[in-house]
PDB file of C-alpha atoms in Angstrom:
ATOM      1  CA  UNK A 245      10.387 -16.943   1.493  1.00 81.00           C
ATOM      2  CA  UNK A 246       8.903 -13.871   0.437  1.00 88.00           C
ATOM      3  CA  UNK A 247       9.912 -10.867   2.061  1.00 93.00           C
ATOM      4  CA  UNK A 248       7.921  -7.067   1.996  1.00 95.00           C
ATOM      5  CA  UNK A 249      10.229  -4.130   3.690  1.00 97.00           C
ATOM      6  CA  UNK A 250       8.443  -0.495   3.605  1.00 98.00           C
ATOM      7  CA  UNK A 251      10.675   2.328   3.408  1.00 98.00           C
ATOM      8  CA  UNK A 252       9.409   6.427   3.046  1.00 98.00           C
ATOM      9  CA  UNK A 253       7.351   7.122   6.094  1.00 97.00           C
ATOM     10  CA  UNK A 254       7.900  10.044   8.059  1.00 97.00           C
ATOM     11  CA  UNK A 255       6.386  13.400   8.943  1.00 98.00           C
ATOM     12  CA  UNK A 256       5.101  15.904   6.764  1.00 98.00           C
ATOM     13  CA  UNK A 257       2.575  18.868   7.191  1.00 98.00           C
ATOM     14  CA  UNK A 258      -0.781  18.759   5.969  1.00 98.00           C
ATOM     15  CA  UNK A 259      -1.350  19.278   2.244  1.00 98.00           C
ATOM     16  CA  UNK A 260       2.254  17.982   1.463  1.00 98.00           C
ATOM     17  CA  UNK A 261       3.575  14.908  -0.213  1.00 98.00           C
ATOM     18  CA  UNK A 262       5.328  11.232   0.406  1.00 98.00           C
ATOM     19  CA  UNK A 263       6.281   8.578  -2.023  1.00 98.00           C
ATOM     20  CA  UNK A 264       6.139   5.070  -0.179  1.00 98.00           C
ATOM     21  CA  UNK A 265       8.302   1.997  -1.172  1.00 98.00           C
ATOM     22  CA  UNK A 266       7.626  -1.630  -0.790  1.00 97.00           C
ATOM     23  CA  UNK A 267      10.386  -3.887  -2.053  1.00 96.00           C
ATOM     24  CA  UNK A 268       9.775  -7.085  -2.826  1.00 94.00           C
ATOM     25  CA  UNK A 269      12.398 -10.413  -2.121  1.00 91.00           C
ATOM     26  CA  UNK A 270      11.861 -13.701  -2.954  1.00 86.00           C
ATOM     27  CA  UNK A 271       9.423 -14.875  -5.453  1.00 81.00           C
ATOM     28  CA  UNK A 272       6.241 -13.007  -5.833  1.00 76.00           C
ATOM     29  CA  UNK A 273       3.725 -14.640  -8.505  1.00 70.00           C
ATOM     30  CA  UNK A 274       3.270 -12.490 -11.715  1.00 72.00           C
ATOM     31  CA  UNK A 275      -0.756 -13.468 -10.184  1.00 75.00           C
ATOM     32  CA  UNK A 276      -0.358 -12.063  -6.929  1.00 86.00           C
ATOM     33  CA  UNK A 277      -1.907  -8.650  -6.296  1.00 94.00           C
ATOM     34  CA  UNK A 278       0.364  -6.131  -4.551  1.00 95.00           C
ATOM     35  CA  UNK A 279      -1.603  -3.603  -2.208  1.00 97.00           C
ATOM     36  CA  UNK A 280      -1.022  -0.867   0.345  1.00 98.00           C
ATOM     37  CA  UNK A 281      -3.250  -1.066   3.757  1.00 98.00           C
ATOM     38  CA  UNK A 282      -3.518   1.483   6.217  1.00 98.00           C
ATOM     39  CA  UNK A 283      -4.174   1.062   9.971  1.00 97.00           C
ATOM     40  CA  UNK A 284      -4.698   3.615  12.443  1.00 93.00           C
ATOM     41  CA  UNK A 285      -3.875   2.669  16.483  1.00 86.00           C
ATOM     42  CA  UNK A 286      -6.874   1.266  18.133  1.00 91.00           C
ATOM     43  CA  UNK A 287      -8.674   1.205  14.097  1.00 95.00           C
ATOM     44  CA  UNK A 288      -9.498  -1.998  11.684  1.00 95.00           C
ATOM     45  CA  UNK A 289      -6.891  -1.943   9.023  1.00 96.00           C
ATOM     46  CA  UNK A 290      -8.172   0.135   5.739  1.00 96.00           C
ATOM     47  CA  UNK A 291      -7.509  -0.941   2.491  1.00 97.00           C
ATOM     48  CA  UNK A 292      -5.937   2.126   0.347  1.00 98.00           C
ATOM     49  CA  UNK A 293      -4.585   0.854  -3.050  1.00 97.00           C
ATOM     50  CA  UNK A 294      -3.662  -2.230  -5.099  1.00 97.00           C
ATOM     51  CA  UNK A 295      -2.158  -3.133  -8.613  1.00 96.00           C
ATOM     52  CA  UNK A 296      -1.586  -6.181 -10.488  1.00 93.00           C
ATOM     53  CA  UNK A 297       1.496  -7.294 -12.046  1.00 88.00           C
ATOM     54  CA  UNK A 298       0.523  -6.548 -15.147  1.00 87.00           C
ATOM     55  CA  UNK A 299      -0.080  -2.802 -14.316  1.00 89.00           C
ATOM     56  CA  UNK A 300      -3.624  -2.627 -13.680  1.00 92.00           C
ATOM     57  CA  UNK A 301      -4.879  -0.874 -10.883  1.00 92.00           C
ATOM     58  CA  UNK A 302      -7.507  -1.908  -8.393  1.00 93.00           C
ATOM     59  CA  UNK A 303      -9.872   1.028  -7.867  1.00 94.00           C
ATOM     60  CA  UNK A 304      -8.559   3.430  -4.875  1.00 96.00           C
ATOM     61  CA  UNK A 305     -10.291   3.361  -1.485  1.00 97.00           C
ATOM     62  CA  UNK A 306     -12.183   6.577  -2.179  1.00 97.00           C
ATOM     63  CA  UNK A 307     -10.643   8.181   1.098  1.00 96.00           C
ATOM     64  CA  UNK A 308      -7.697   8.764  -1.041  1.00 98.00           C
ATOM     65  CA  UNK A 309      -8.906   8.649  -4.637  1.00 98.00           C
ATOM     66  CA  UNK A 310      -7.344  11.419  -6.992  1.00 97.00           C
ATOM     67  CA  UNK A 311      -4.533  11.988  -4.267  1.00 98.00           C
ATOM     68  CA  UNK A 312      -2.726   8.590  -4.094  1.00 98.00           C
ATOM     69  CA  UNK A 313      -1.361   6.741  -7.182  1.00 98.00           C
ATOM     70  CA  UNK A 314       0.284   2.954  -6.407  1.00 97.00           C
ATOM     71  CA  UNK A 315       2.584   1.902  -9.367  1.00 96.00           C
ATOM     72  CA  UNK A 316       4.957  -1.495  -9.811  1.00 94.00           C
ATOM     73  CA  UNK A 317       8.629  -1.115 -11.284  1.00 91.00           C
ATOM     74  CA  UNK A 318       8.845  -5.098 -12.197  1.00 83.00           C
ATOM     75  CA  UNK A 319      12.338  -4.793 -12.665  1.00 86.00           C
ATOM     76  CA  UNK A 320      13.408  -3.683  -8.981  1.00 83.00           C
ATOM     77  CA  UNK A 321      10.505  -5.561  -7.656  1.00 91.00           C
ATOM     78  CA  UNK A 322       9.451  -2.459  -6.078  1.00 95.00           C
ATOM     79  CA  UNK A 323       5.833  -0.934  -5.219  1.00 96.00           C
ATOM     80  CA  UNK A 324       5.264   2.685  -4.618  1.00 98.00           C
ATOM     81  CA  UNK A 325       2.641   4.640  -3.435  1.00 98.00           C
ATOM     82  CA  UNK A 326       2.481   8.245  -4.180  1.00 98.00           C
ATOM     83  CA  UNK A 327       0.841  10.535  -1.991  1.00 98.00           C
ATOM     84  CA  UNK A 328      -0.109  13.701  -2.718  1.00 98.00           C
ATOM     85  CA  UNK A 329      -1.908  16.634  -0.873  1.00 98.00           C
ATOM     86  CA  UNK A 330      -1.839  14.724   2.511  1.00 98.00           C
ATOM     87  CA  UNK A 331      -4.167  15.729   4.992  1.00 97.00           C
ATOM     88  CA  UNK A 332      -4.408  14.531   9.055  1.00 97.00           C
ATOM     89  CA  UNK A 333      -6.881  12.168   8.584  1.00 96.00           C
ATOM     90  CA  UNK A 334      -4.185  10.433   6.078  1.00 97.00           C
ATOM     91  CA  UNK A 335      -2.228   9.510   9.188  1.00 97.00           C
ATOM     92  CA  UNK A 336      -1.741   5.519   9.986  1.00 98.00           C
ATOM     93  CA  UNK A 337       0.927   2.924  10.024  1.00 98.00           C
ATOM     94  CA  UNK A 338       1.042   1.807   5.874  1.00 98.00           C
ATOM     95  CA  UNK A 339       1.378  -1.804   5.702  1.00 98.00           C
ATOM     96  CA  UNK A 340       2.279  -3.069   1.948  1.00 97.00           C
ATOM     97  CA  UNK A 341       0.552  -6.695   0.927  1.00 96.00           C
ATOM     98  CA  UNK A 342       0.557  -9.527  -1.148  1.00 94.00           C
ATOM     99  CA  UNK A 343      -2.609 -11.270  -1.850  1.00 93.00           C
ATOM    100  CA  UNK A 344      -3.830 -14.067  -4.424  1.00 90.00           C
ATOM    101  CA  UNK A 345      -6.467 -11.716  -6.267  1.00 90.00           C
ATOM    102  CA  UNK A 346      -7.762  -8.526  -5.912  1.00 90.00           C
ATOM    103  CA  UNK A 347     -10.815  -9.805  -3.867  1.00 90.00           C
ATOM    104  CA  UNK A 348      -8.199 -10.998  -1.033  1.00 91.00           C
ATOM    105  CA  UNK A 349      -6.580  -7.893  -1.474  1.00 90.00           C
ATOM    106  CA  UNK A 350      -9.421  -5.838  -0.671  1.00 89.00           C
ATOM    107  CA  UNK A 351     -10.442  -7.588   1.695  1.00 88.00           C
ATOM    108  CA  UNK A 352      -6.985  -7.536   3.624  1.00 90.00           C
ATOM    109  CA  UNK A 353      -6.747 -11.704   3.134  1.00 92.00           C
ATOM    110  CA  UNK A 354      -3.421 -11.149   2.206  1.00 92.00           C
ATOM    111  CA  UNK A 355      -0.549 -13.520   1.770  1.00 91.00           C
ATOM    112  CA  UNK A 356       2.560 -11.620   2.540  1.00 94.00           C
ATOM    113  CA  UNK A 357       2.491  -8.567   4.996  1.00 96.00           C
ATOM    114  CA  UNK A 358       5.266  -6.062   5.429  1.00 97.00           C
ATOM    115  CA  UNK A 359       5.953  -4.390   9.178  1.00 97.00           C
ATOM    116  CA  UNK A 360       4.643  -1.020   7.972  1.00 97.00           C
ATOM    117  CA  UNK A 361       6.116   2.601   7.738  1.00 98.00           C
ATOM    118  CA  UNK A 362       4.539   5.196  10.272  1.00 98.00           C
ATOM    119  CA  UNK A 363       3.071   8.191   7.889  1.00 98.00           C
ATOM    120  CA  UNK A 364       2.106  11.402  10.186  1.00 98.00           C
ATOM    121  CA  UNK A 365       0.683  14.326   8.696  1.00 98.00           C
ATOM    122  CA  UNK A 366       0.509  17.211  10.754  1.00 97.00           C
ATOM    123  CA  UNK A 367      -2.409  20.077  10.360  1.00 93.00           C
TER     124      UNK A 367
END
């Protein structure tokens, strides 16, 4: 049973920075795709970021390209997603993923879903 728990959320003023975490339990395929989905109350889920195992990195939703940066530590089966210069709009519930390929991924068909960490960014 694979397990996704999101830890980092919390409330920070525009322009500032978070550093999500996504760790992983039980047995994630070295194929699987891990990604980081936003959703906003009462909004379709957006995707923001993924990254293979291997390191390589999906290309960013372009909402947040040059300001986030997703990374994988294999050896604490742990995904991050660094946030820099935060602005309201970044606001949402951040959902982390698991999906067969980077296709699913994108397209939020994922296999594994985390319960999210509220992100609030205050102007």
């Amino acid at each position: 049973q694979v397990q996704l728990v999101e830890s980092g959320g919390g409330l920070v003023q525009s322009g500032g920075s978070l550093r999500l975490s996504c760790a992983i339990s039980g047995r994630i395929f070295a194929t699987h795709v891990m990604g980081w989905i936003r959703q906003v109350p009462g909004k379709e889920r957006e995707f923001v970021a993924a990254i293979r195992y291997s390191g390589g990195i999906i290309p960013y939703a372009d909402s947040v390209k040059g300001r986030f940066t997703i990374s994988w530590d294999n050896a604490k089966s742990t995904v991050y997603l660094q946030m820099n210069s935060l602005k309201p709009e970044d606001t949402a519930v951040y959902y982390c993923a698991a999906g067969a390929t980077d296709y699913d991924v994108r397209l939020l068909r994922n296999d594994y879903w985390g319960r999210g960490t509220q992100v609030t960014v205050s102007s």
